[in-house]
Short mmCIF file of C-alpha atoms in Angstrom, two decimals:
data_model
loop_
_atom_site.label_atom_id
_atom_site.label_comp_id
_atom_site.label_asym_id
_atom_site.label_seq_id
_atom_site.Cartn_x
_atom_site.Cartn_y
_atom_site.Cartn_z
CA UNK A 52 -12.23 4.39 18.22
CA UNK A 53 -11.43 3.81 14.53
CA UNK A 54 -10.14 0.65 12.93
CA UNK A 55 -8.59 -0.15 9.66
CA UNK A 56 -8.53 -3.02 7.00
CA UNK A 57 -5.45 -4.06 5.88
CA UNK A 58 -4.96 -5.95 2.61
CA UNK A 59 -1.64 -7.27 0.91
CA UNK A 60 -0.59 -7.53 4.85
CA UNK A 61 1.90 -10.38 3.88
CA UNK A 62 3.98 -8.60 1.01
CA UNK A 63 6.70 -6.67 1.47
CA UNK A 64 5.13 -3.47 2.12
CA UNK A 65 2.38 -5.06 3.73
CA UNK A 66 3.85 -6.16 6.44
CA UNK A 67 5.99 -3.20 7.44
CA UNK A 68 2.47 -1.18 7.27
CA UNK A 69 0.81 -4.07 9.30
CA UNK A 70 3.79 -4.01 11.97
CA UNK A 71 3.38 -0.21 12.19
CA UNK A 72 -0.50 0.20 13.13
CA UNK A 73 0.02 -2.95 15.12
CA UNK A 74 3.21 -1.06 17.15
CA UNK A 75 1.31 2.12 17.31
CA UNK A 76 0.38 3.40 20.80
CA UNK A 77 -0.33 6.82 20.29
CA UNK A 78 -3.49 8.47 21.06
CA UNK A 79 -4.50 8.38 17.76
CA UNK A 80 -3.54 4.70 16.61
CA UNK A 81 -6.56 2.30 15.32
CA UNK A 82 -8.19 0.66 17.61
CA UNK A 83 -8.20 -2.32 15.88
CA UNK A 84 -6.40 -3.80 12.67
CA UNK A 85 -8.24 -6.57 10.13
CA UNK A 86 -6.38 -8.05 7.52
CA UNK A 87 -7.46 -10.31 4.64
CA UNK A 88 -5.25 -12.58 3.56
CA UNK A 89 -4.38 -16.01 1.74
CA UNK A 90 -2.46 -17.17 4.48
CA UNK A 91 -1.49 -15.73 8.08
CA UNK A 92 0.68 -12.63 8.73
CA UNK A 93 3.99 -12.78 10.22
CA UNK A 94 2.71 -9.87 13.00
CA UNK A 95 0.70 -10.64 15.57
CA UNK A 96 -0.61 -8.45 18.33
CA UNK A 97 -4.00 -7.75 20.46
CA UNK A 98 -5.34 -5.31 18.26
CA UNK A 99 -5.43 -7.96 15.28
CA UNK A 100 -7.87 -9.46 13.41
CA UNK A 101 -6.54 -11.42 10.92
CA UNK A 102 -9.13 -13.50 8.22
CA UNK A 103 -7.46 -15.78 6.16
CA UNK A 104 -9.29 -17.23 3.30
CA UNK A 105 -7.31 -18.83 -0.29
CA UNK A 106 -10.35 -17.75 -1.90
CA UNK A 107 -9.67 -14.14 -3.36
CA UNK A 108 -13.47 -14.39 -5.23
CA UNK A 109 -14.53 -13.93 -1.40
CA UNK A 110 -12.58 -11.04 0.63
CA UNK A 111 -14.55 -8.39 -0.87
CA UNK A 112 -17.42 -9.69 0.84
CA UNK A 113 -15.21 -10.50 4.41
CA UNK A 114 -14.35 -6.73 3.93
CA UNK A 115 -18.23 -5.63 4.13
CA UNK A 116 -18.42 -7.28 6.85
CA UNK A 117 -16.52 -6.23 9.21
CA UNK A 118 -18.24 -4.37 11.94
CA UNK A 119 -18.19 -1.28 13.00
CA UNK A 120 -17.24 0.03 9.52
CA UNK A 121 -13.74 0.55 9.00
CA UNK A 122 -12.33 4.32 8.72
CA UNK A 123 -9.74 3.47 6.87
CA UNK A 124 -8.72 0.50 3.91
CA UNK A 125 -4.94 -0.05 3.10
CA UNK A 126 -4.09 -1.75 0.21
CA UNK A 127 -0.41 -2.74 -0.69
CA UNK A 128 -1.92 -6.10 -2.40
CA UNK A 129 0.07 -6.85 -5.67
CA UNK A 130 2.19 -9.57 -7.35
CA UNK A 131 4.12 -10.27 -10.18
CA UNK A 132 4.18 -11.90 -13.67
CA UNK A 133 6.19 -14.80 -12.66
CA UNK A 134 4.08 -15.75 -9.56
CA UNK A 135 0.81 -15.07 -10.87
CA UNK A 136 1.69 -17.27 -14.20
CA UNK A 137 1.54 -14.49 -17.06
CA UNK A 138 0.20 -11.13 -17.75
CA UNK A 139 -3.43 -12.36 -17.21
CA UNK A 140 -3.70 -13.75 -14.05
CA UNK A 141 -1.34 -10.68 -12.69
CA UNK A 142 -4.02 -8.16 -13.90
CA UNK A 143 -7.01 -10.48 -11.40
CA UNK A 144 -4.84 -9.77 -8.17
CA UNK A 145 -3.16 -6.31 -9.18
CA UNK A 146 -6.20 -4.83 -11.05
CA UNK A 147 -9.43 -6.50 -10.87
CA UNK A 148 -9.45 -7.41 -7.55
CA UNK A 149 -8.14 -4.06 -5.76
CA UNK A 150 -10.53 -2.43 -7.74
CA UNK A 151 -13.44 -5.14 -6.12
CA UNK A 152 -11.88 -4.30 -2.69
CA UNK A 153 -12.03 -0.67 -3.47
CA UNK A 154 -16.12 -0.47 -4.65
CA UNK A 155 -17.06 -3.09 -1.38
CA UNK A 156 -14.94 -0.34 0.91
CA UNK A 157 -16.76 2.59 -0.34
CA UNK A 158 -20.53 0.66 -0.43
CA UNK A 159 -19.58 -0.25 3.41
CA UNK A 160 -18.88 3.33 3.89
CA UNK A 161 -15.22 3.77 4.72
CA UNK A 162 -14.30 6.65 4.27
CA UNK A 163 -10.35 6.62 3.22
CA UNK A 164 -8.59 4.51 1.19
CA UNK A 165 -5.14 4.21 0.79
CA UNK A 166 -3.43 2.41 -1.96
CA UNK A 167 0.41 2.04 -2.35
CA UNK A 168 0.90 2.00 -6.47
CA UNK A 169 3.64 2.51 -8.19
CA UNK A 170 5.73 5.59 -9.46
CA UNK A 171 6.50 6.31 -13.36
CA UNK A 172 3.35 5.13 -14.49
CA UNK A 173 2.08 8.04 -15.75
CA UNK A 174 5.00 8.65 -18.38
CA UNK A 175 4.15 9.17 -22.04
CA UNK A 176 5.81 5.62 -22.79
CA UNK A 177 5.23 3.88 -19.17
CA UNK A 178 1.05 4.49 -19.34
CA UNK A 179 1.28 1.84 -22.35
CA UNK A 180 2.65 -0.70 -20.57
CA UNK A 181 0.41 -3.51 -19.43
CA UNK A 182 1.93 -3.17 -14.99
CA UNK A 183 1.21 0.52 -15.71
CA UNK A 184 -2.33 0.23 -16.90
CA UNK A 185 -3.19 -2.24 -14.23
CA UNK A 186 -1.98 0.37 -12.00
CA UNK A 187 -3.32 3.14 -13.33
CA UNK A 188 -6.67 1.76 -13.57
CA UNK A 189 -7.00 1.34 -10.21
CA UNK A 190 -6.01 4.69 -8.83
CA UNK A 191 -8.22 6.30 -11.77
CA UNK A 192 -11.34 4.20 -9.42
CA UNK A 193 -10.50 4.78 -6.54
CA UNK A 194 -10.77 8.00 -7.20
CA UNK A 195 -14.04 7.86 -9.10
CA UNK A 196 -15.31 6.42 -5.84
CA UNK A 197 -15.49 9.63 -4.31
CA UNK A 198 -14.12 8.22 -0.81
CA UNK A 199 -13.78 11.24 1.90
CA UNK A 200 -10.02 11.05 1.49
CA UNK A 201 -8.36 8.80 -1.23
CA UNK A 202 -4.48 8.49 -1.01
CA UNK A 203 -2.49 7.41 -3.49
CA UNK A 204 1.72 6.20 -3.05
CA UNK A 205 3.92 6.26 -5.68
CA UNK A 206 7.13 4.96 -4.78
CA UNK A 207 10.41 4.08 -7.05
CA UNK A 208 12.03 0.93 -6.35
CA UNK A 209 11.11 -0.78 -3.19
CA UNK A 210 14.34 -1.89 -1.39
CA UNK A 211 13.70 -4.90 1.06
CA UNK A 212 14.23 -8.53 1.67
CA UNK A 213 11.21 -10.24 0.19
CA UNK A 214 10.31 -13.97 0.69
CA UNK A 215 9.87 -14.85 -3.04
CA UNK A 216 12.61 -12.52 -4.47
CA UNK A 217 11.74 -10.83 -7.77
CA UNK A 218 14.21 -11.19 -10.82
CA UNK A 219 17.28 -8.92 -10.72
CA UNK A 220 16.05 -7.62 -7.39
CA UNK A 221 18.51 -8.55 -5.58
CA UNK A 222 21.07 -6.96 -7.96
CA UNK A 223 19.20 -3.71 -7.84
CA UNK A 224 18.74 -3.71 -4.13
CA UNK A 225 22.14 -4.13 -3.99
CA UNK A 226 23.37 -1.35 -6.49
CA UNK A 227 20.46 0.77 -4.97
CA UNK A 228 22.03 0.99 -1.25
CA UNK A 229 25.95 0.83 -2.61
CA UNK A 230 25.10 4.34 -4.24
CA UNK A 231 23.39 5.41 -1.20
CA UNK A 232 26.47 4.66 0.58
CA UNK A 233 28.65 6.68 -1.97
CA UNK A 234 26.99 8.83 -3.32
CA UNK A 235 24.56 9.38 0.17
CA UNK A 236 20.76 8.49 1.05
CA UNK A 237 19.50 12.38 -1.41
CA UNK A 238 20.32 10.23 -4.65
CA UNK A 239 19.09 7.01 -3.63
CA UNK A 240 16.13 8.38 -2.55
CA UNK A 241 15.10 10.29 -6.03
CA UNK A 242 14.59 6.18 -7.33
CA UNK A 243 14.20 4.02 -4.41
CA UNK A 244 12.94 4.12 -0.86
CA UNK A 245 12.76 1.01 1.91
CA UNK A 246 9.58 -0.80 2.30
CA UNK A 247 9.49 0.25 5.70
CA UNK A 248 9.91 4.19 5.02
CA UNK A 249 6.90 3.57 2.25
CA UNK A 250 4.86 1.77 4.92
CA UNK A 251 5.43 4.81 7.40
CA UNK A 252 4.68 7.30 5.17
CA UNK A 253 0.71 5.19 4.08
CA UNK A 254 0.56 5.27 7.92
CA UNK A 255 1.26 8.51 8.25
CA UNK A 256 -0.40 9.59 5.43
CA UNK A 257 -3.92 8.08 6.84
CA UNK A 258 -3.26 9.56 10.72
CA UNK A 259 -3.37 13.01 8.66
CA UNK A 260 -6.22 12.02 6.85
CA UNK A 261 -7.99 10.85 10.10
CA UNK A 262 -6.91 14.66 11.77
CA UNK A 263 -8.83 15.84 8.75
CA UNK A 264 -5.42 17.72 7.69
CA UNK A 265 -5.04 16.07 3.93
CA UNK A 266 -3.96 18.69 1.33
CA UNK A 267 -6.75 17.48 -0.79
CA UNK A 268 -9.25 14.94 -1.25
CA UNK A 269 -7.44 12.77 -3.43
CA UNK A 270 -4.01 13.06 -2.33
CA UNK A 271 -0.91 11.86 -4.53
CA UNK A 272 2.24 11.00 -2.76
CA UNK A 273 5.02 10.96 -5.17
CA UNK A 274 8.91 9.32 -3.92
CA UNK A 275 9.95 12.68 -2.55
CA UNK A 276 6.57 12.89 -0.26
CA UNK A 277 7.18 9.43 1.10
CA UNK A 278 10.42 10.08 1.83
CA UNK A 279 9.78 12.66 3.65
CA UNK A 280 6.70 11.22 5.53
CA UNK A 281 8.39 7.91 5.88
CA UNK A 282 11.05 9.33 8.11
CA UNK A 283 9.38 11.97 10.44
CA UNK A 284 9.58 11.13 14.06
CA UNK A 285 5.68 10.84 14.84
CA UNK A 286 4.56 13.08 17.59
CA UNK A 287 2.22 11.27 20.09
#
Protein backbone atom coordinates (compact mmCIF):
# COMPACT_ATOMS: atom_id res chain seq x y z
CA UNK A 1 0.00 0.00 0.00
CA UNK A 2 1.18 3.62 -0.39
CA UNK A 3 2.71 5.83 2.25
CA UNK A 4 3.32 9.48 2.54
CA UNK A 5 5.97 11.95 4.00
CA UNK A 6 4.81 14.54 5.94
CA UNK A 7 6.81 17.70 6.61
CA UNK A 8 5.86 20.93 8.69
CA UNK A 9 3.75 18.08 10.74
CA UNK A 10 4.00 20.34 13.92
CA UNK A 11 2.57 23.76 12.50
CA UNK A 12 -0.67 24.64 12.40
CA UNK A 13 -1.67 23.10 9.27
CA UNK A 14 0.61 20.41 9.79
CA UNK A 15 -0.85 18.89 12.29
CA UNK A 16 -4.48 18.94 11.25
CA UNK A 17 -3.07 17.19 7.88
CA UNK A 18 -0.98 14.77 10.11
CA UNK A 19 -4.17 13.98 12.38
CA UNK A 20 -6.18 13.37 9.18
CA UNK A 21 -4.00 10.57 7.31
CA UNK A 22 -3.30 9.30 10.78
CA UNK A 23 -7.46 9.06 11.45
CA UNK A 24 -8.03 7.78 8.03
CA UNK A 25 -9.44 4.23 7.72
CA UNK A 26 -10.73 4.11 4.44
CA UNK A 27 -9.73 1.76 1.84
CA UNK A 28 -7.69 4.09 0.31
CA UNK A 29 -5.79 5.77 3.37
CA UNK A 30 -1.73 5.49 3.43
CA UNK A 31 -0.48 2.78 4.75
CA UNK A 32 1.92 4.45 6.58
CA UNK A 33 2.73 8.20 7.56
CA UNK A 34 6.64 9.61 8.07
CA UNK A 35 7.17 12.88 9.27
CA UNK A 36 10.36 14.94 9.62
CA UNK A 37 10.52 17.12 12.15
CA UNK A 38 12.60 19.32 14.74
CA UNK A 39 10.85 18.01 17.52
CA UNK A 40 7.94 15.32 18.03
CA UNK A 41 4.32 15.68 16.78
CA UNK A 42 1.47 16.09 18.99
CA UNK A 43 -0.37 12.88 16.96
CA UNK A 44 0.52 9.70 17.49
CA UNK A 45 -0.87 6.54 16.01
CA UNK A 46 0.33 2.94 14.53
CA UNK A 47 0.72 4.01 11.18
CA UNK A 48 3.46 6.69 12.28
CA UNK A 49 6.80 7.14 11.69
CA UNK A 50 7.95 10.07 13.07
CA UNK A 51 12.05 11.19 12.60
CA UNK A 52 12.98 13.95 14.56
CA UNK A 53 16.23 15.56 13.90
CA UNK A 54 17.12 19.74 14.93
CA UNK A 55 19.29 19.52 12.05
CA UNK A 56 17.25 20.92 8.97
CA UNK A 57 20.83 20.62 6.72
CA UNK A 58 19.86 16.76 7.13
CA UNK A 59 16.00 15.84 6.40
CA UNK A 60 16.43 15.97 2.80
CA UNK A 61 18.59 13.12 3.06
CA UNK A 62 16.11 11.22 5.97
CA UNK A 63 13.48 11.85 3.17
CA UNK A 64 15.55 9.65 0.49
CA UNK A 65 15.59 7.31 2.65
CA UNK A 66 12.72 6.19 3.51
CA UNK A 67 11.82 2.86 2.09
CA UNK A 68 9.57 1.79 -0.03
CA UNK A 69 9.46 5.20 -1.81
CA UNK A 70 6.85 7.38 -0.73
CA UNK A 71 3.76 8.13 -3.19
CA UNK A 72 3.11 11.08 -1.88
CA UNK A 73 5.24 14.31 0.02
CA UNK A 74 3.16 16.95 2.00
CA UNK A 75 4.65 19.97 2.81
CA UNK A 76 2.95 22.67 5.08
CA UNK A 77 6.64 23.56 6.50
CA UNK A 78 6.91 27.43 6.96
CA UNK A 79 7.62 30.10 9.62
CA UNK A 80 7.74 33.56 10.15
CA UNK A 81 9.98 36.68 10.33
CA UNK A 82 9.85 36.99 13.98
CA UNK A 83 10.72 33.31 14.78
CA UNK A 84 13.17 32.74 12.22
CA UNK A 85 15.10 36.18 13.30
CA UNK A 86 14.68 38.41 10.02
CA UNK A 87 13.95 38.13 6.42
CA UNK A 88 17.06 35.90 5.86
CA UNK A 89 16.85 33.12 7.92
CA UNK A 90 12.85 32.97 7.02
CA UNK A 91 13.75 32.51 3.29
CA UNK A 92 16.29 28.97 4.57
CA UNK A 93 13.09 27.26 6.13
CA UNK A 94 10.25 28.78 3.79
CA UNK A 95 12.28 28.76 0.50
CA UNK A 96 15.50 27.06 0.36
CA UNK A 97 14.77 24.25 2.21
CA UNK A 98 11.19 23.18 0.72
CA UNK A 99 12.71 23.58 -2.41
CA UNK A 100 15.76 20.87 -1.07
CA UNK A 101 12.84 18.66 0.16
CA UNK A 102 11.12 19.05 -3.12
CA UNK A 103 14.39 17.98 -5.64
CA UNK A 104 15.34 14.84 -2.86
CA UNK A 105 11.33 13.79 -3.31
CA UNK A 106 11.40 13.77 -6.97
CA UNK A 107 15.26 12.05 -7.25
CA UNK A 108 13.65 9.28 -4.76
CA UNK A 109 10.87 9.01 -7.16
CA UNK A 110 7.67 10.14 -5.48
CA UNK A 111 5.51 10.82 -7.52
CA UNK A 112 3.10 13.73 -5.96
CA UNK A 113 3.85 16.49 -4.09
CA UNK A 114 1.71 18.59 -2.32
CA UNK A 115 2.59 21.93 -0.98
CA UNK A 116 0.20 24.23 1.04
CA UNK A 117 1.45 28.03 -0.08
CA UNK A 118 -0.15 30.87 0.24
CA UNK A 119 -2.95 32.84 -1.68
CA UNK A 120 -2.43 36.55 -3.21
CA UNK A 121 0.95 35.99 -4.14
CA UNK A 122 0.64 36.26 -7.53
CA UNK A 123 -0.79 39.97 -7.51
CA UNK A 124 0.92 42.66 -9.58
CA UNK A 125 2.08 44.35 -6.16
CA UNK A 126 2.13 41.04 -3.81
CA UNK A 127 4.83 39.03 -6.37
CA UNK A 128 7.37 41.89 -5.12
CA UNK A 129 7.19 41.20 -1.81
CA UNK A 130 9.99 39.25 -0.22
CA UNK A 131 7.00 36.17 1.73
CA UNK A 132 5.64 36.22 -1.85
CA UNK A 133 8.80 35.46 -3.71
CA UNK A 134 9.84 32.87 -1.22
CA UNK A 135 6.59 31.42 -2.01
CA UNK A 136 6.45 31.73 -5.35
CA UNK A 137 9.74 30.31 -5.91
CA UNK A 138 8.93 27.28 -4.60
CA UNK A 139 5.73 26.40 -6.37
CA UNK A 140 7.51 27.72 -9.73
CA UNK A 141 10.07 24.24 -8.73
CA UNK A 142 8.02 22.16 -7.83
CA UNK A 143 6.59 22.40 -10.79
CA UNK A 144 9.74 22.38 -12.89
CA UNK A 145 10.24 19.01 -11.23
CA UNK A 146 7.91 17.43 -13.40
CA UNK A 147 6.41 15.19 -10.42
CA UNK A 148 3.37 12.86 -11.79
CA UNK A 149 0.94 15.13 -9.97
CA UNK A 150 2.11 18.45 -8.27
CA UNK A 151 -0.57 20.24 -6.08
CA UNK A 152 -0.41 23.44 -5.09
CA UNK A 153 -2.89 25.27 -1.93
CA UNK A 154 -3.49 28.64 -1.81
CA UNK A 155 -5.38 29.57 1.08
CA UNK A 156 -6.34 33.24 2.61
CA UNK A 157 -5.93 33.63 6.17
CA UNK A 158 -5.49 30.55 8.18
CA UNK A 159 -7.84 30.70 11.23
CA UNK A 160 -6.57 28.44 14.19
CA UNK A 161 -5.06 28.39 17.59
CA UNK A 162 -1.33 28.23 17.02
CA UNK A 163 1.30 27.56 19.78
CA UNK A 164 3.55 30.59 19.03
CA UNK A 165 0.78 33.08 17.98
CA UNK A 166 1.68 35.37 15.08
CA UNK A 167 1.29 39.27 15.53
CA UNK A 168 -2.27 40.62 15.20
CA UNK A 169 -3.42 37.05 14.67
CA UNK A 170 -5.34 36.80 17.22
CA UNK A 171 -7.18 40.05 16.36
CA UNK A 172 -7.78 38.82 12.86
CA UNK A 173 -8.88 35.39 13.89
CA UNK A 174 -11.13 37.01 15.92
CA UNK A 175 -12.67 39.64 13.41
CA UNK A 176 -12.40 36.73 10.81
CA UNK A 177 -15.08 34.32 12.64
CA UNK A 178 -17.27 37.48 14.19
CA UNK A 179 -18.09 38.25 10.39
CA UNK A 180 -18.66 34.71 9.72
CA UNK A 181 -21.10 34.78 12.41
CA UNK A 182 -22.86 37.96 10.96
CA UNK A 183 -22.42 38.16 7.97
CA UNK A 184 -22.33 33.90 7.53
CA UNK A 185 -19.43 31.26 6.72
CA UNK A 186 -19.85 32.52 2.14
CA UNK A 187 -17.95 35.84 3.19
CA UNK A 188 -15.58 34.53 5.55
CA UNK A 189 -14.68 32.02 3.38
CA UNK A 190 -13.72 34.38 0.16
CA UNK A 191 -10.46 35.47 2.81
CA UNK A 192 -10.03 32.89 5.36
CA UNK A 193 -10.55 29.19 5.87
CA UNK A 194 -9.66 26.90 9.24
CA UNK A 195 -6.48 25.04 9.31
CA UNK A 196 -8.34 22.02 9.55
CA UNK A 197 -10.67 22.59 6.34
CA UNK A 198 -7.10 23.49 4.47
CA UNK A 199 -5.61 20.26 5.84
CA UNK A 200 -8.75 18.24 4.48
CA UNK A 201 -8.80 19.63 1.36
CA UNK A 202 -4.31 18.68 0.80
CA UNK A 203 -5.72 15.29 1.96
CA UNK A 204 -8.24 15.18 -0.22
CA UNK A 205 -6.60 16.70 -2.85
CA UNK A 206 -3.74 13.79 -2.83
CA UNK A 207 -6.57 10.70 -2.41
CA UNK A 208 -7.71 12.23 -5.95
CA UNK A 209 -4.40 12.39 -7.13
CA UNK A 210 -3.69 8.77 -5.94
CA UNK A 211 -7.33 7.66 -7.94
CA UNK A 212 -5.49 9.21 -10.84
CA UNK A 213 -8.62 11.75 -11.08
CA UNK A 214 -6.49 15.28 -10.83
CA UNK A 215 -7.79 17.90 -13.31
CA UNK A 216 -4.28 18.38 -14.38
CA UNK A 217 -0.83 17.66 -13.67
CA UNK A 218 -0.02 20.57 -11.78
CA UNK A 219 -3.07 21.35 -10.00
CA UNK A 220 -3.75 24.88 -8.29
CA UNK A 221 -6.18 25.00 -5.48
CA UNK A 222 -7.22 28.49 -4.93
CA UNK A 223 -9.53 29.48 -1.31
CA UNK A 224 -12.76 28.64 -3.07
CA UNK A 225 -11.34 24.95 -4.09
CA UNK A 226 -10.27 24.28 -0.54
CA UNK A 227 -13.25 25.26 0.74
CA UNK A 228 -15.00 23.22 -1.04
CA UNK A 229 -12.67 20.12 -0.72
CA UNK A 230 -12.09 20.87 2.89
CA UNK A 231 -15.68 20.22 3.77
CA UNK A 232 -16.91 17.22 1.61
CA UNK A 233 -17.95 14.26 3.60
CA UNK A 234 -15.29 11.63 2.23
CA UNK A 235 -16.85 8.56 0.80
CA UNK A 236 -15.08 5.33 1.99
Amino acid sequence: MASAVLIGSTGLVGSHILSTLLADTSASAYSAVHTISRRPPKSTGAKLHAVVDGDTTQWAAKLSAITPVPSTVFSALGTTRAQAGGIANQWKIDHDLNVELARAAKAAGVRRFVFVSSGGTRGLLSSAVPYSKMKIGVEDTVKELGFDTAIILRPGLILGEREVPHQGGPLLNGMARGLGRIFGLGLRDKFAQEAEVIARAAVQAARIAEEGKAPAKYWVLEQSDIVRLGRTEWKS
